[in-house]
Amino acid sequence: MLETSAHRGRPKQSASFWLITAPYAWTVISIAVITAAGKAFQPVLDLVTIALVYLLPVLVTAVRWGLWPSLAASFLGILSFDFFFVPPVLSITVSDVRYLFSFAIFLVVALVTGTLAARLRDQARAASQRERRMAALYSLSHKMAAETSLQGVLRTVVQTVAQSLKGPVAIFMPVTPDDCLELVAHSGEGEFPVSEKEKAIITWAFELKREAQSRKAGGTDRLFVPVSDAERTVAVLAVPSAPEGTLSKEQREDLDALKSLTALAITRMQLSQEAEQARWLAESEKLHSALLNAVSHDLRTPLSSITGAVTGLLADEERYDEQAKRHLLVTIKAGALRMNRFITNLLDTARLDSGILKPNREWCDVNDIIGVTLNEIRELLPEDRVVVSVPDDLPPVFVDLGLVEQVLMNLLDNAIKYSPADATISIRASRVEDFVQVGVEDAGASIPGADREHIFDKFYRLRSSKHVSGSGLGLSICKGIIEAHGGRIWVEPMEGVGNRFVFTLPLAVGLAKEIPDEET
Amino acid sequence: MTEGARILVIDDENEIRRMLQVALSAHGYTLGETTSGKEGLNQVLIFHPDLVILDLGLPDIDGLEVLRRLREWSQVPVIVLTVRDREGDKVSALDGGADDYITKPFSMGELLARIRVAMRHVAKSEDEPVLVFGDLTLDFAHRVVLLKQQEIKLTPTEYEILKYLALHAGRVVTHSQLLRAVWGPNYQEHTQYLRVYVGQLRRKIEADQARPRFITTEPGVGYRFISAE
């Protein structure tokens, strides 16, 4: 992370004293060592060589500590050389004026090498620091890109900034557009206390895009930094700041880099959220209009037959004989029942969509489910048009009777609509492995293979069946209900003519054992 | 004796009240109407109905609450009007003292049948030693059940279930009512017992399992013994 540069940001008092004095101490010691060594070897060395040796501490201090220690080393070196080696020895005075000339050259060489070495050192250090910061930023941007939620991005941001600045960090954002700013993430555990005054400062910083400082609020000083992309401010960062209200150069650079990265990440998240929302809106718009079409068509058709029959009877009742009247009344009843079935389907669709529909399961005999459905639909399906086949030993299922009845009802309703009048419809139940399988067989035209997959989609209707009224809701509800029970539903063609709609329900295992058998 | 019997309708929907007024008057009943639960409770005192038709979806007090308050001081038969998908309400109403329920939209024939059965209140009892429902004869004195004059072997539990349902013929019996009557108060959650025994019972007395003539299922609520009238 960006810790490396932060270390030197605010060194402790004792450490700083040591840092400042150490180079000079080292200079003094090294000059002393060179002087002693020079004295020892003076008989074999000439003065020029000894003067050159005095350049060594200058170079070392320049590389390690920069310009000032190297300057100190140069002067101390010259003084020592003059005092201990240049005749008259043990005196500052110089007997030969040429020595003064060499001193000047020595100084110039020392100063130039010292300055160059110090600059080199600074550049190398800056480069490695830059490299470290770049690496840290790169890994951070990587992390942010991997975050899929805005909350995740914000958490990463505050934690990184908190590490860099060594203190609690929080980020404030307008939760909805045109809303006041709220705390959306902070680096610590628990609370992040914000005073009313600070709230005002945050809003000010956000609106004017300027940094603002709060003093001694909640015991700590805070700096509020607006986070903006090219066009607008997206958030405000609250960071700890030194009492004098300034950040070190490195901290400032870190913060600026993090700021723009944060702005980018937030904008990216907001844009993707907006895109998602737009897609969702378009989708629901489409469903809405399909639903409206279905409602107007499916309610109007039976309503027209009811209205027609009723107004006919009301206007001139005496013109109809008993049989005609009865016929009209039966039409009214059929229309009303159809409307009721449609409304039931609409309600189930809404509840499936909103996720409210939860099966209220109980133990059921498949026979019972079929019986209840046939009783409900007896007006449309006379007894002699249905063949029911359920094996006697079919185990019970643990389902919502009312919902499965709704499935069977929709399948039977379809079978009636798409089969020729008077054709027989079969309901067959059987056990297939760990499922009870129920099939409804009609005598309608075979459904083309391409349609078979989509027929359970919402509002999907067969192109060939425009003349049959229907909303395209029934089968999608069947699918929703059966899947909520852990089963499957599909349609397969039958040999010759007709389709078989099949659904499965998971078996309730281990039930019958706990109920004792009885003797008669 | 149902001729001239007084029926109080508590429903906030005008159309339903008007329709009931016309249809039930035509069958010789005297109708009283009211649109709210509070007013309904007062009207029970004033109108002295022989039966109350109570809509569960009232604007002021919840229908179930009206029923609870009513049952504190009156045993007048109550039929509740509900909508589909409110099985929970139906069961609460029935366990809370309603005599029967009918789901909107309902057919008039069905409502009239429920009214007749509810008016009888607890008409049948074990004092009547023999009950006859078409082909089916229950002889309580001898603990014998005959179908088409042939004796049917029933287990004790099957017999008790059939007896309880037959004594309440025409009326819905909730799962918990039946479980309490046959197995005792500790078995009210064991609806799977019912499924097994009612299934066995049907196999013995019903010709067509998918179209039972005697014991019909009320989804999510319970069973109803059909009295072939």
XYZ file of C-alpha atoms in Angstrom, chain A residues 153-458:
306
model
C -15.872 0.218 -3.707
C -16.441 2.743 -0.932
C -15.201 0.335 1.723
C -12.021 -0.301 -0.242
C -11.498 3.443 -0.655
C -11.890 4.393 2.983
C -9.700 1.538 4.161
C -6.936 2.441 1.739
C -7.031 6.131 2.585
C -7.151 5.312 6.285
C -4.013 3.179 5.940
C -2.268 5.896 3.999
C -3.149 8.714 6.401
C -3.069 6.669 9.616
C -6.434 7.658 10.985
C -10.159 7.178 10.668
C -11.570 8.082 7.257
C -15.172 8.379 6.151
C -16.916 9.078 2.881
C -20.133 11.041 2.451
C -22.418 10.885 -0.565
C -25.883 11.991 -1.595
C -27.846 8.735 -1.341
C -30.372 9.887 -3.919
C -29.902 12.812 -6.297
C -31.010 16.122 -4.742
C -30.621 14.615 -1.324
C -28.435 15.784 1.526
C -25.146 13.982 2.050
C -25.021 10.939 4.246
C -22.275 8.826 5.717
C -22.020 5.847 3.368
C -18.830 4.142 4.549
C -16.075 4.593 7.112
C -12.870 2.793 7.905
C -13.327 1.977 11.582
C -15.611 -0.295 13.520
C -18.769 1.044 15.101
C -19.689 4.710 14.963
C -18.169 7.591 13.066
C -19.423 10.615 15.014
C -20.226 13.703 12.947
C -21.341 16.952 14.530
C -23.963 19.268 13.090
C -21.251 21.820 12.324
C -19.251 19.227 10.457
C -22.321 18.291 8.453
C -22.607 21.885 7.350
C -18.907 21.917 6.414
C -19.338 18.715 4.411
C -22.223 20.209 2.437
C -20.200 23.374 1.866
C -17.205 21.372 0.617
C -19.472 19.335 -1.639
C -21.251 22.275 -3.188
C -18.275 24.600 -3.617
C -15.864 21.820 -4.586
C -13.367 23.145 -2.056
C -11.526 21.588 0.794
C -12.558 22.552 4.287
C -11.071 22.038 7.713
C -12.895 21.384 10.955
C -11.206 22.253 14.262
C -11.343 20.184 17.404
C -14.672 18.722 16.495
C -15.133 15.475 18.368
C -11.571 15.828 19.654
C -9.849 15.482 16.287
C -9.197 17.781 13.411
C -10.601 16.714 10.129
C -10.066 17.744 6.580
C -13.008 17.451 4.196
C -11.986 16.814 0.628
C -14.460 16.914 -2.251
C -14.168 13.994 -4.678
C -15.035 15.071 -8.204
C -14.806 13.775 -11.717
C -14.645 16.038 -14.753
C -18.181 17.363 -14.334
C -19.448 17.100 -10.834
C -18.647 16.358 -7.260
C -19.706 12.860 -6.322
C -18.646 12.569 -2.697
C -16.756 14.111 0.189
C -13.930 12.350 2.013
C -13.342 13.109 5.671
C -9.688 12.508 6.545
C -7.619 13.125 9.662
C -5.309 16.105 9.480
C -2.460 17.484 11.553
C -3.369 20.294 13.962
C -1.790 22.877 11.653
C -4.152 21.659 8.959
C -1.602 20.527 6.451
C -0.644 17.231 4.979
C 2.858 16.263 3.969
C 3.718 16.363 0.294
C 3.530 12.573 0.009
C 0.224 12.388 1.858
C -1.150 15.075 -0.397
C -0.028 13.218 -3.505
C -1.497 9.966 -2.220
C -4.755 11.645 -1.388
C -5.012 13.309 -4.806
C -4.373 10.038 -6.607
C -6.889 8.201 -4.445
C -9.421 10.960 -4.928
C -9.462 10.727 -8.689
C -9.528 6.945 -8.545
C -12.463 7.104 -6.161
C -14.347 9.555 -8.329
C -13.849 7.265 -11.289
C -15.015 4.185 -9.429
C -18.105 5.890 -8.028
C -19.084 7.296 -11.402
C -18.597 3.900 -13.003
C -20.840 2.276 -10.379
C -23.516 4.910 -10.712
C -23.546 4.597 -14.467
C -23.880 0.839 -14.362
C -26.668 1.169 -11.805
C -28.472 3.620 -14.028
C -28.077 1.318 -17.027
C -29.446 -1.589 -15.004
C -32.401 0.480 -13.918
C -33.110 1.607 -17.466
C -33.042 -1.991 -18.661
C -35.383 -3.055 -15.879
C -37.751 -0.206 -16.680
C -37.842 -1.104 -20.356
C -38.492 -4.738 -19.471
C -41.331 -3.940 -17.096
C -42.738 -1.497 -19.619
C -42.934 -4.326 -22.128
C -44.598 -6.639 -19.621
C -46.978 -3.890 -18.671
C -48.231 -3.316 -22.171
C -48.516 -7.074 -22.779
C -50.476 -7.343 -19.563
C -52.773 -4.483 -20.528
C -53.453 -6.103 -23.894
C -54.219 -9.384 -22.194
C -56.469 -7.773 -19.623
C -58.440 -5.751 -22.114
C -58.862 -8.712 -24.441
C -59.498 -11.431 -21.887
C -61.887 -9.441 -19.783
C -63.706 -7.815 -22.681
C -64.458 -11.027 -24.545
C -66.505 -12.666 -21.782
C -67.830 -9.255 -20.775
C -69.207 -8.711 -24.282
C -71.003 -12.034 -24.253
C -72.436 -11.274 -20.818
C -73.521 -7.752 -21.791
C -75.000 -8.957 -25.058
C -77.027 -11.687 -23.387
C -78.215 -9.507 -20.521
C -79.241 -6.521 -22.663
C -81.032 -8.909 -24.992
C -83.019 -10.330 -22.110
C -83.731 -6.915 -20.579
C -84.828 -5.233 -23.827
C -87.327 -7.729 -25.115
C -87.669 -10.704 -22.884
C -90.968 -11.776 -24.429
C -89.389 -12.472 -27.804
C -87.311 -15.347 -26.442
C -88.792 -18.747 -25.737
C -87.780 -20.675 -22.619
C -84.989 -22.534 -24.426
C -83.461 -19.355 -25.852
C -83.600 -17.652 -22.462
C -81.890 -20.596 -20.851
C -79.233 -20.505 -23.553
C -78.572 -16.815 -22.919
C -78.358 -17.399 -19.177
C -75.879 -20.234 -19.674
C -73.800 -17.878 -21.855
C -73.764 -15.335 -19.050
C -72.684 -17.915 -16.532
C -69.883 -19.219 -18.762
C -68.639 -15.673 -19.366
C -68.631 -14.910 -15.671
C -66.751 -18.103 -14.842
C -64.184 -17.344 -17.529
C -63.628 -13.872 -16.097
C -63.188 -15.365 -12.657
C -60.584 -17.840 -13.902
C -58.733 -15.051 -15.657
C -58.690 -12.866 -12.573
C -57.403 -15.772 -10.516
C -54.572 -16.196 -13.009
C -53.783 -12.495 -12.955
C -53.571 -12.495 -9.179
C -51.352 -15.570 -9.170
C -49.077 -13.955 -11.754
C -48.726 -10.859 -9.639
C -47.992 -12.938 -6.567
C -45.475 -15.130 -8.393
C -43.724 -12.013 -9.710
C -43.542 -10.330 -6.354
C -42.465 -13.521 -4.652
C -45.399 -13.553 -2.224
C -46.640 -16.858 -3.523
C -45.429 -19.444 -1.061
C -46.887 -22.928 -1.170
C -48.949 -23.738 1.883
C -48.156 -27.434 1.828
C -50.193 -30.294 3.165
C -50.335 -33.995 2.500
C -52.499 -34.636 -0.539
C -53.745 -37.569 -2.531
C -53.337 -37.021 -6.245
C -56.872 -38.385 -6.567
C -58.037 -35.624 -4.297
C -56.319 -32.910 -6.347
C -57.864 -34.228 -9.539
C -61.280 -34.569 -7.868
C -61.295 -30.995 -6.573
C -60.255 -29.657 -9.991
C -62.832 -31.661 -11.911
C -65.506 -30.455 -9.515
C -64.412 -26.867 -10.067
C -64.408 -27.153 -13.839
C -67.500 -29.367 -14.188
C -69.372 -26.640 -16.085
C -66.852 -26.780 -18.928
C -65.947 -30.416 -18.873
C -68.769 -32.928 -18.588
C -67.935 -36.144 -16.794
C -68.040 -38.280 -19.914
C -65.318 -36.236 -21.642
C -62.636 -36.998 -19.063
C -60.742 -40.198 -18.454
C -58.879 -40.321 -15.147
C -56.276 -42.946 -14.411
C -54.548 -42.970 -11.026
C -52.931 -46.129 -9.634
C -54.328 -47.182 -6.253
C -50.912 -47.329 -4.614
C -49.752 -43.874 -5.710
C -48.000 -42.289 -2.705
C -49.157 -38.924 -1.322
C -47.534 -35.626 -2.287
C -46.682 -32.729 0.034
C -48.062 -29.758 -1.892
C -50.358 -26.750 -1.783
C -53.613 -28.286 -2.939
C -55.093 -24.982 -4.061
C -52.066 -24.109 -6.212
C -51.683 -27.516 -7.837
C -55.428 -27.429 -8.483
C -54.786 -24.134 -10.279
C -52.142 -25.829 -12.446
C -54.421 -28.704 -13.344
C -57.259 -26.286 -13.987
C -55.190 -24.231 -16.440
C -53.994 -27.369 -18.230
C -57.552 -28.711 -18.498
C -58.846 -25.312 -19.616
C -56.227 -25.280 -22.388
C -56.989 -28.875 -23.331
C -60.664 -27.969 -23.712
C -59.897 -24.836 -25.714
C -57.525 -26.476 -28.153
C -59.283 -29.835 -28.600
C -62.237 -30.403 -30.922
C -65.546 -30.198 -29.062
C -66.501 -33.560 -27.544
C -62.957 -34.922 -27.786
C -61.949 -36.939 -24.743
C -59.321 -35.513 -22.402
C -57.218 -37.833 -20.266
C -55.542 -37.245 -16.933
C -52.935 -39.860 -16.084
C -50.904 -39.998 -12.914
C -48.031 -42.352 -12.236
C -44.937 -42.724 -10.142
C -41.638 -42.121 -11.925
C -38.677 -42.629 -9.610
C -38.977 -40.107 -6.770
C -41.678 -38.080 -8.437
C -45.361 -38.299 -9.048
C -45.985 -37.461 -12.674
C -49.309 -36.133 -13.885
C -50.094 -35.852 -17.598
C -53.002 -34.077 -19.272
C -53.599 -35.345 -22.798
C -55.605 -33.307 -25.278
C -56.635 -33.902 -28.867
C -55.522 -30.551 -30.251
C -53.143 -29.880 -33.123
C -49.560 -30.759 -32.237
C -47.548 -27.839 -30.916
C -44.547 -27.155 -33.191
C -41.201 -28.095 -31.686
C -39.949 -24.506 -31.696
C -42.937 -23.358 -29.647
C -42.669 -26.129 -27.083
C -39.839 -24.441 -25.226
C -41.413 -21.000 -25.121
C -44.959 -21.998 -24.443
C -44.407 -21.624 -20.698
C -43.055 -18.077 -21.075
C -45.200 -15.227 -19.901
